[in-house]
XYZ file of C-alpha atoms in Angstrom:
495
model
C 68.321 -85.748 -84.989
C 66.761 -83.835 -87.791
C 64.457 -80.993 -86.885
C 61.650 -80.149 -89.343
C 61.608 -76.571 -90.531
C 58.957 -74.400 -88.997
C 56.964 -73.806 -92.207
C 56.306 -77.563 -92.430
C 54.350 -77.445 -89.201
C 51.130 -76.554 -90.979
C 49.028 -76.503 -87.814
C 51.043 -73.543 -86.536
C 50.700 -71.540 -89.738
C 47.868 -69.041 -89.963
C 46.170 -69.467 -93.310
C 45.332 -66.039 -94.698
C 42.468 -65.685 -97.140
C 43.532 -64.913 -100.704
C 41.680 -61.950 -102.130
C 41.314 -62.243 -105.891
C 40.270 -59.506 -108.225
C 37.068 -60.499 -109.928
C 37.466 -59.764 -113.632
C 33.695 -59.453 -114.030
C 33.367 -56.830 -111.277
C 33.804 -53.789 -113.596
C 31.144 -55.146 -115.962
C 28.743 -55.707 -113.067
C 29.448 -52.254 -111.679
C 28.854 -50.704 -115.109
C 25.520 -52.492 -115.375
C 24.517 -51.344 -111.886
C 25.476 -47.718 -112.566
C 23.597 -47.697 -115.861
C 20.530 -49.296 -114.263
C 20.469 -46.648 -111.552
C 21.246 -43.556 -113.636
C 19.854 -44.080 -117.121
C 16.196 -43.106 -117.484
C 16.204 -41.899 -113.876
C 15.853 -38.151 -114.136
C 14.767 -37.656 -110.488
C 17.977 -39.276 -109.205
C 20.192 -37.229 -111.534
C 18.401 -33.990 -110.559
C 18.733 -34.910 -106.897
C 22.490 -35.514 -107.097
C 23.123 -32.398 -109.176
C 20.921 -30.266 -106.909
C 18.568 -29.231 -109.682
C 15.007 -28.222 -108.907
C 13.238 -31.517 -109.377
C 10.112 -32.064 -111.376
C 7.123 -33.736 -109.826
C 8.052 -37.336 -109.356
C 6.544 -40.456 -107.860
C 9.964 -41.446 -106.472
C 10.114 -40.878 -102.721
C 13.021 -38.944 -101.138
C 13.920 -42.067 -99.148
C 14.276 -44.093 -102.340
C 16.434 -41.379 -103.935
C 18.709 -41.384 -100.878
C 18.972 -45.167 -101.049
C 19.874 -45.092 -104.765
C 22.448 -42.358 -104.142
C 24.023 -44.432 -101.365
C 24.162 -47.475 -103.644
C 25.957 -45.464 -106.345
C 28.427 -44.122 -103.794
C 29.117 -47.653 -102.579
C 29.671 -48.900 -106.142
C 32.247 -46.194 -106.923
C 34.210 -47.059 -103.766
C 34.666 -50.620 -105.012
C 35.895 -49.541 -108.445
C 39.469 -49.027 -109.506
C 40.246 -45.621 -110.953
C 40.617 -46.976 -114.503
C 37.253 -48.750 -114.320
C 35.540 -45.658 -112.917
C 37.042 -43.593 -115.780
C 35.715 -46.118 -118.310
C 32.208 -45.874 -116.861
C 32.315 -42.070 -116.835
C 33.281 -42.009 -120.511
C 30.311 -44.248 -121.321
C 27.687 -42.069 -119.616
C 25.745 -39.184 -121.178
C 26.727 -35.705 -119.995
C 24.357 -35.139 -117.086
C 24.603 -38.748 -115.849
C 28.398 -38.528 -116.093
C 28.408 -35.394 -113.970
C 26.067 -36.973 -111.420
C 28.277 -40.036 -110.988
C 31.371 -37.803 -110.769
C 29.818 -35.856 -107.885
C 29.595 -39.089 -105.862
C 33.210 -40.216 -106.384
C 35.489 -39.836 -103.375
C 37.954 -36.969 -103.737
C 40.970 -39.154 -102.975
C 40.150 -41.226 -106.088
C 39.363 -38.336 -108.399
C 42.990 -37.497 -109.177
C 43.739 -40.997 -110.472
C 40.548 -40.937 -112.534
C 41.510 -37.609 -114.111
C 44.829 -39.140 -115.162
C 43.082 -42.128 -116.744
C 40.193 -40.392 -118.481
C 40.246 -38.865 -121.966
C 41.340 -35.193 -122.209
C 38.005 -33.948 -123.577
C 36.055 -35.305 -120.603
C 38.842 -34.308 -118.202
C 38.212 -30.639 -119.022
C 34.522 -30.903 -118.147
C 35.049 -32.789 -114.900
C 37.690 -30.349 -113.662
C 35.357 -27.458 -114.494
C 32.789 -29.002 -112.141
C 35.223 -29.001 -109.183
C 35.998 -26.112 -106.850
C 39.663 -25.142 -106.301
C 39.863 -26.815 -102.907
C 38.622 -30.147 -104.250
C 41.030 -29.960 -107.201
C 43.994 -29.516 -104.863
C 42.858 -32.391 -102.641
C 42.538 -34.601 -105.707
C 45.920 -33.845 -107.302
C 48.226 -33.505 -104.303
C 48.395 -37.269 -103.545
C 49.408 -38.018 -107.149
C 52.951 -38.766 -108.260
C 55.002 -35.955 -109.771
C 54.624 -37.186 -113.359
C 50.846 -37.486 -112.936
C 50.628 -33.963 -111.525
C 52.653 -32.674 -114.460
C 50.284 -34.476 -116.846
C 47.228 -32.800 -115.296
C 48.845 -29.363 -114.973
C 47.930 -28.474 -118.574
C 44.228 -28.877 -117.728
C 44.188 -27.014 -114.408
C 43.733 -23.284 -113.685
C 47.026 -21.429 -113.302
C 46.524 -20.563 -109.651
C 45.873 -24.229 -108.865
C 49.046 -25.258 -110.694
C 51.061 -22.696 -108.717
C 49.682 -23.947 -105.393
C 50.268 -27.559 -106.460
C 53.901 -26.874 -107.358
C 54.499 -24.911 -104.151
C 53.572 -27.976 -102.112
C 56.299 -30.062 -103.791
C 59.881 -30.396 -102.658
C 62.374 -28.272 -104.666
C 63.725 -31.293 -106.575
C 60.229 -32.557 -107.386
C 59.154 -29.048 -108.370
C 62.015 -28.814 -110.859
C 61.110 -32.231 -112.280
C 57.455 -31.277 -112.631
C 58.313 -28.017 -114.404
C 60.634 -29.840 -116.807
C 57.858 -32.287 -117.709
C 55.304 -29.497 -118.074
C 57.612 -27.601 -120.447
C 58.287 -30.665 -122.593
C 56.729 -30.907 -126.051
C 53.283 -32.484 -126.186
C 54.290 -35.725 -127.938
C 57.820 -36.017 -126.568
C 59.379 -38.546 -124.218
C 59.722 -35.823 -121.584
C 55.951 -35.543 -121.324
C 55.516 -39.253 -120.608
C 58.523 -40.094 -118.446
C 58.339 -41.010 -114.777
C 60.766 -39.316 -112.400
C 60.553 -41.977 -109.673
C 63.794 -43.955 -109.983
C 65.700 -46.769 -108.303
C 69.452 -46.468 -108.883
C 72.590 -48.283 -107.723
C 76.340 -47.797 -108.117
C 78.413 -50.065 -110.387
C 81.048 -50.809 -107.715
C 78.767 -52.374 -105.070
C 77.977 -56.060 -104.706
C 74.639 -57.709 -105.377
C 74.341 -58.414 -101.651
C 74.420 -54.659 -101.019
C 71.783 -54.168 -103.704
C 69.547 -56.770 -102.069
C 69.858 -55.026 -98.676
C 69.072 -51.710 -100.389
C 65.924 -53.148 -101.932
C 64.793 -54.637 -98.628
C 65.215 -51.260 -96.922
C 63.472 -49.470 -99.757
C 60.522 -51.938 -99.652
C 58.948 -50.572 -102.847
C 59.986 -50.093 -106.449
C 58.571 -47.882 -109.202
C 55.630 -49.578 -110.870
C 56.350 -52.128 -113.599
C 60.049 -52.171 -112.668
C 62.085 -54.949 -114.234
C 65.491 -53.365 -113.667
C 67.514 -50.871 -111.654
C 69.519 -48.123 -113.315
C 73.245 -48.017 -112.687
C 74.747 -44.525 -112.295
C 78.080 -43.116 -111.197
C 78.566 -40.486 -108.506
C 77.721 -37.717 -111.003
C 74.422 -39.455 -111.835
C 75.707 -40.410 -115.294
C 73.956 -43.511 -116.649
C 76.478 -46.350 -117.046
C 74.142 -49.336 -117.388
C 71.073 -51.150 -116.118
C 70.723 -54.086 -113.754
C 67.892 -56.559 -114.343
C 66.091 -57.825 -111.251
C 66.651 -61.370 -112.514
C 70.416 -60.728 -112.502
C 70.194 -59.793 -108.821
C 68.420 -63.045 -108.007
C 70.329 -65.468 -110.215
C 73.925 -64.372 -109.622
C 76.127 -64.929 -106.529
C 75.677 -62.127 -103.946
C 79.407 -61.452 -103.951
C 79.495 -60.325 -107.585
C 79.713 -56.619 -108.323
C 77.005 -54.805 -110.240
C 79.474 -53.882 -113.000
C 80.049 -57.582 -113.724
C 76.421 -58.484 -114.435
C 74.840 -55.207 -115.625
C 73.894 -54.358 -119.206
C 76.463 -51.737 -120.181
C 74.713 -50.420 -123.329
C 71.049 -49.934 -122.473
C 68.540 -48.411 -124.859
C 68.113 -44.867 -123.546
C 66.050 -41.890 -124.686
C 66.332 -38.116 -124.558
C 63.437 -36.000 -123.223
C 63.103 -34.362 -126.655
C 62.736 -37.675 -128.523
C 59.363 -38.319 -130.131
C 57.182 -40.535 -127.959
C 56.054 -42.560 -130.976
C 59.689 -43.355 -131.796
C 60.203 -44.547 -128.231
C 57.097 -46.729 -128.519
C 58.555 -48.307 -131.658
C 61.797 -49.016 -129.804
C 59.880 -50.650 -126.961
C 58.263 -52.964 -129.515
C 61.530 -53.786 -131.292
C 63.575 -54.460 -128.178
C 60.774 -55.962 -126.025
C 61.335 -53.343 -123.315
C 59.357 -53.011 -120.105
C 61.196 -49.939 -118.807
C 63.945 -47.751 -120.233
C 66.050 -44.855 -118.905
C 65.700 -41.233 -119.988
C 68.874 -39.135 -119.956
C 69.659 -35.513 -120.692
C 72.046 -34.411 -123.415
C 74.997 -34.882 -121.012
C 74.021 -38.467 -120.229
C 72.635 -37.811 -116.741
C 69.680 -39.938 -115.683
C 66.549 -37.787 -115.422
C 63.670 -40.271 -115.611
C 62.338 -43.547 -116.882
C 59.810 -44.721 -119.439
C 57.503 -47.601 -118.653
C 55.535 -49.911 -120.886
C 52.330 -48.382 -119.514
C 53.390 -45.002 -120.927
C 54.097 -46.499 -124.342
C 50.741 -48.274 -124.433
C 49.125 -44.874 -123.802
C 51.123 -43.402 -126.688
C 50.103 -46.166 -129.089
C 46.424 -45.965 -128.106
C 46.407 -42.172 -128.398
C 48.093 -42.287 -131.816
C 45.680 -44.917 -133.139
C 42.722 -42.946 -131.781
C 43.966 -39.760 -133.438
C 44.505 -41.543 -136.754
C 41.006 -43.041 -136.713
C 39.463 -39.672 -135.902
C 41.378 -37.873 -138.623
C 40.511 -40.515 -141.202
C 36.862 -39.846 -140.427
C 37.268 -36.080 -140.270
C 36.555 -35.925 -136.534
C 38.315 -33.229 -134.509
C 40.392 -33.866 -131.380
C 37.591 -32.638 -129.103
C 35.214 -35.391 -130.186
C 32.988 -36.872 -127.487
C 30.188 -39.276 -128.311
C 27.896 -37.407 -125.888
C 29.048 -33.909 -126.844
C 26.410 -31.215 -127.531
C 25.307 -30.673 -131.116
C 27.288 -27.417 -131.453
C 30.525 -29.207 -130.495
C 29.757 -32.020 -132.931
C 29.141 -29.546 -135.752
C 32.335 -27.634 -134.963
C 34.346 -30.858 -135.086
C 32.936 -31.983 -138.442
C 32.131 -28.994 -140.589
C 35.674 -28.413 -141.876
C 36.003 -31.971 -143.166
C 32.544 -31.837 -144.742
C 33.441 -28.554 -146.461
C 36.544 -30.161 -147.985
C 34.525 -33.110 -149.258
C 31.824 -30.814 -150.631
C 34.424 -28.793 -152.514
C 35.912 -31.976 -153.978
C 32.465 -33.220 -155.016
C 31.662 -29.863 -156.607
C 34.860 -29.958 -158.672
C 34.020 -33.496 -159.786
C 30.527 -32.433 -160.819
C 31.960 -29.556 -162.863
C 34.266 -31.981 -164.673
C 31.269 -34.138 -165.539
C 29.435 -31.006 -166.660
C 32.098 -30.371 -169.279
C 30.930 -33.483 -171.107
C 27.163 -33.018 -170.932
C 26.959 -33.180 -174.717
C 28.697 -36.543 -174.861
C 26.580 -37.920 -172.010
C 23.347 -36.782 -173.654
C 24.238 -38.788 -176.788
C 25.879 -41.849 -175.175
C 23.721 -42.450 -172.102
C 25.542 -45.712 -171.377
C 28.570 -43.675 -170.237
C 26.659 -42.569 -167.136
C 26.332 -46.181 -166.007
C 30.001 -46.997 -166.617
C 31.892 -43.959 -165.368
C 31.464 -44.718 -161.597
C 33.323 -47.994 -162.252
C 36.370 -46.149 -163.570
C 36.426 -43.693 -160.655
C 35.771 -46.366 -158.018
C 38.445 -48.801 -159.164
C 40.988 -45.975 -159.372
C 40.197 -44.895 -155.838
C 40.636 -48.469 -154.599
C 44.021 -48.753 -156.290
C 45.142 -45.397 -154.918
C 44.141 -46.331 -151.371
C 46.062 -49.611 -151.627
C 49.224 -47.764 -152.647
C 48.657 -45.110 -149.989
C 48.162 -47.739 -147.269
C 51.488 -49.389 -148.067
C 53.332 -46.054 -148.027
C 51.676 -44.858 -144.809
C 52.432 -48.179 -143.135
C 56.061 -47.961 -144.249
C 56.319 -44.431 -142.878
C 54.754 -45.441 -139.563
C 57.107 -48.404 -139.151
C 60.168 -46.425 -140.294
C 60.711 -48.877 -143.164
C 61.283 -46.301 -145.890
C 64.959 -45.620 -146.493
C 66.195 -42.290 -147.778
C 66.023 -42.199 -151.576
C 63.506 -45.048 -151.820
C 60.765 -42.850 -153.300
C 61.809 -43.564 -156.914
C 61.816 -47.321 -156.352
C 58.402 -47.203 -154.661
C 56.975 -45.058 -157.437
C 58.266 -47.379 -160.180
C 57.003 -50.445 -158.341
C 53.516 -48.998 -157.915
C 53.451 -47.816 -161.530
C 54.367 -51.324 -162.688
C 51.607 -52.817 -160.579
C 49.185 -50.173 -161.880
C 49.955 -50.985 -165.526
C 49.456 -54.723 -164.955
C 46.213 -54.140 -163.023
C 45.009 -51.668 -165.613
C 45.602 -54.074 -168.498
C 44.117 -57.043 -166.629
C 41.040 -55.511 -165.015
C 40.577 -52.936 -167.769
C 40.599 -55.754 -170.320
C 38.038 -57.734 -168.308
C 35.806 -54.657 -168.013
C 36.274 -53.879 -171.691
C 35.087 -57.368 -172.670
C 32.129 -57.091 -170.276
C 31.197 -53.704 -171.762
C 31.411 -55.054 -175.315
C 29.218 -57.999 -174.316
C 26.605 -55.766 -172.635
C 26.446 -52.922 -175.157
C 27.734 -54.629 -178.339
C 30.080 -51.693 -178.801
C 33.766 -52.512 -179.249
C 34.765 -48.848 -179.188
C 33.081 -48.329 -175.801
C 34.869 -51.412 -174.450
C 38.221 -50.061 -175.646
C 37.538 -46.646 -174.099
C 36.740 -48.044 -170.667
C 39.816 -50.300 -170.799
C 42.085 -47.341 -171.567
C 40.339 -45.169 -168.976
C 40.862 -47.790 -166.251
C 44.526 -48.193 -167.240
C 45.194 -44.444 -167.116
C 43.282 -44.014 -163.851
C 45.215 -46.877 -162.240
C 48.431 -45.077 -163.224
C 47.130 -41.766 -161.847
C 46.058 -43.494 -158.613
C 49.486 -45.099 -158.203
C 51.207 -41.744 -158.675
C 48.976 -40.050 -156.111
C 49.082 -43.008 -153.699
C 52.861 -42.690 -153.453
C 53.464 -38.971 -153.879
C 50.766 -37.562 -151.593
C 51.708 -39.478 -148.398
C 55.415 -38.817 -148.973
C 54.732 -35.120 -149.538
C 52.564 -34.941 -146.415
C 55.274 -36.600 -144.345
C 57.892 -34.221 -145.789
C 55.722 -31.262 -144.730
C 55.389 -32.655 -141.205
C 51.729 -33.605 -141.596
C 50.088 -36.881 -140.652
C 50.005 -38.788 -143.978
C 47.117 -40.974 -142.822
C 44.939 -38.005 -141.970
C 44.654 -36.134 -145.260
C 45.901 -38.496 -147.970
C 42.724 -40.546 -148.347
C 40.400 -37.639 -149.124
C 42.905 -36.099 -151.546
C 43.432 -39.383 -153.386
C 39.676 -39.986 -153.575
C 39.060 -36.512 -154.979
C 41.839 -36.794 -157.580
C 40.962 -40.316 -158.738
C 37.256 -39.472 -158.950
C 37.818 -36.269 -160.869
C 40.607 -37.746 -162.956
C 38.653 -40.919 -163.665
C 35.628 -39.024 -164.923
C 37.780 -36.661 -166.992
C 39.812 -39.471 -168.561
C 36.802 -41.674 -169.331
C 34.545 -38.938 -170.679
C 37.443 -37.291 -172.533
C 38.344 -40.536 -174.302
C 34.696 -41.134 -175.088
C 34.406 -37.661 -176.592
C 37.485 -38.201 -178.770
C 36.812 -41.763 -179.965
C 33.044 -42.189 -179.771
C 31.689 -38.776 -180.780
C 31.351 -39.973 -184.373
C 28.816 -42.589 -183.184
C 26.373 -39.860 -182.151
């Protein structure tokens, strides 16, 4: 007689409610926080303990609004709370921060941008800082250590076990943009000579795995990395097989000193979720996760965008005016100097301009089209550098290719502009001058578009950060000089 399995007896199974994360909850919470804090000076003053101005809002209503804000922050995940804090003006941000539970503050400090992190930590007393950071994982504590007072860091490290303390110090001493700064020291390892059944029992006893784990790392008795074991291999192979039979024997591994951006590129190429980090002797010291690499990519893109706009690393949309000025004045000074040099070049040809007024209307075309061509060449070179597509010795080929494209563009578009100029001004000489000027400026732009980014990369500078302003200055100045110089030589007799 067949006996039905117990799970089929549905009446005896307790149906547990499924709790789903509502994707719209962070947006609703953001709206609620903004509605309560923005344009509500009495509430902000009340939370911050400032002497309040005369207000029609009753103390009972302020207490009710404060309680509602506190309840909202309890329902938020740390990442969502960090996002809201970054979106609030300074005093509102500080008010909301005061209401966040201390056991959540550490996670928020890890998630939030470094500029705002400084200000929030400055608002906390030493006791609250310790309560916030002690529950964090070792790699998260090491990440925050650079933003904490020294005495707090010492007390935080003292509370760790000796092995964890050594790991935290190693991460703290790692270079800013290195793999060692981003790696996680929580590991799950197995031996190569055990069976998959033993691994399964080990996992059941362990009960948890490091976040985003898709594999276990295989090490020998000296902790040397010998391979990696995918979780799918554990599930899909017979339990009697040994780990050495089904593991990947040549995993992609990184050194702590490797550049984090290089590791991020490897994650993209090899479709990695996690990867081991080993020391120079091949001993396993940590792991990289996809979440770390996403942080690296976002941080690099953010830095590139800021540098392209001349914004310093301490930029905050709600920063005081003095901080905003400090972050921008250097870039503005560079642009002013470039504009001044350009104006002086134009000043050299005041006599020609006073006779041939039509040159003033045409010369921005020469400078503008040269700048566009230079930026196109620069973009290709910068992209090639970022993606590691430029082989050693390829500079000559790239230069010749861009020069060839510049000559063709110069002849084509310069010829079109020359015909348009002749049609508008009935002056064949002026049309020929602008055609030659556009050709020469295209060539100059191609030279600068290739040479400047390569030179910046050779000097260890970010080629995307400074190349654009230098190319713009050179093509503007060069375009004006070439156009007005040719006009002076070939059209002066028409005065």
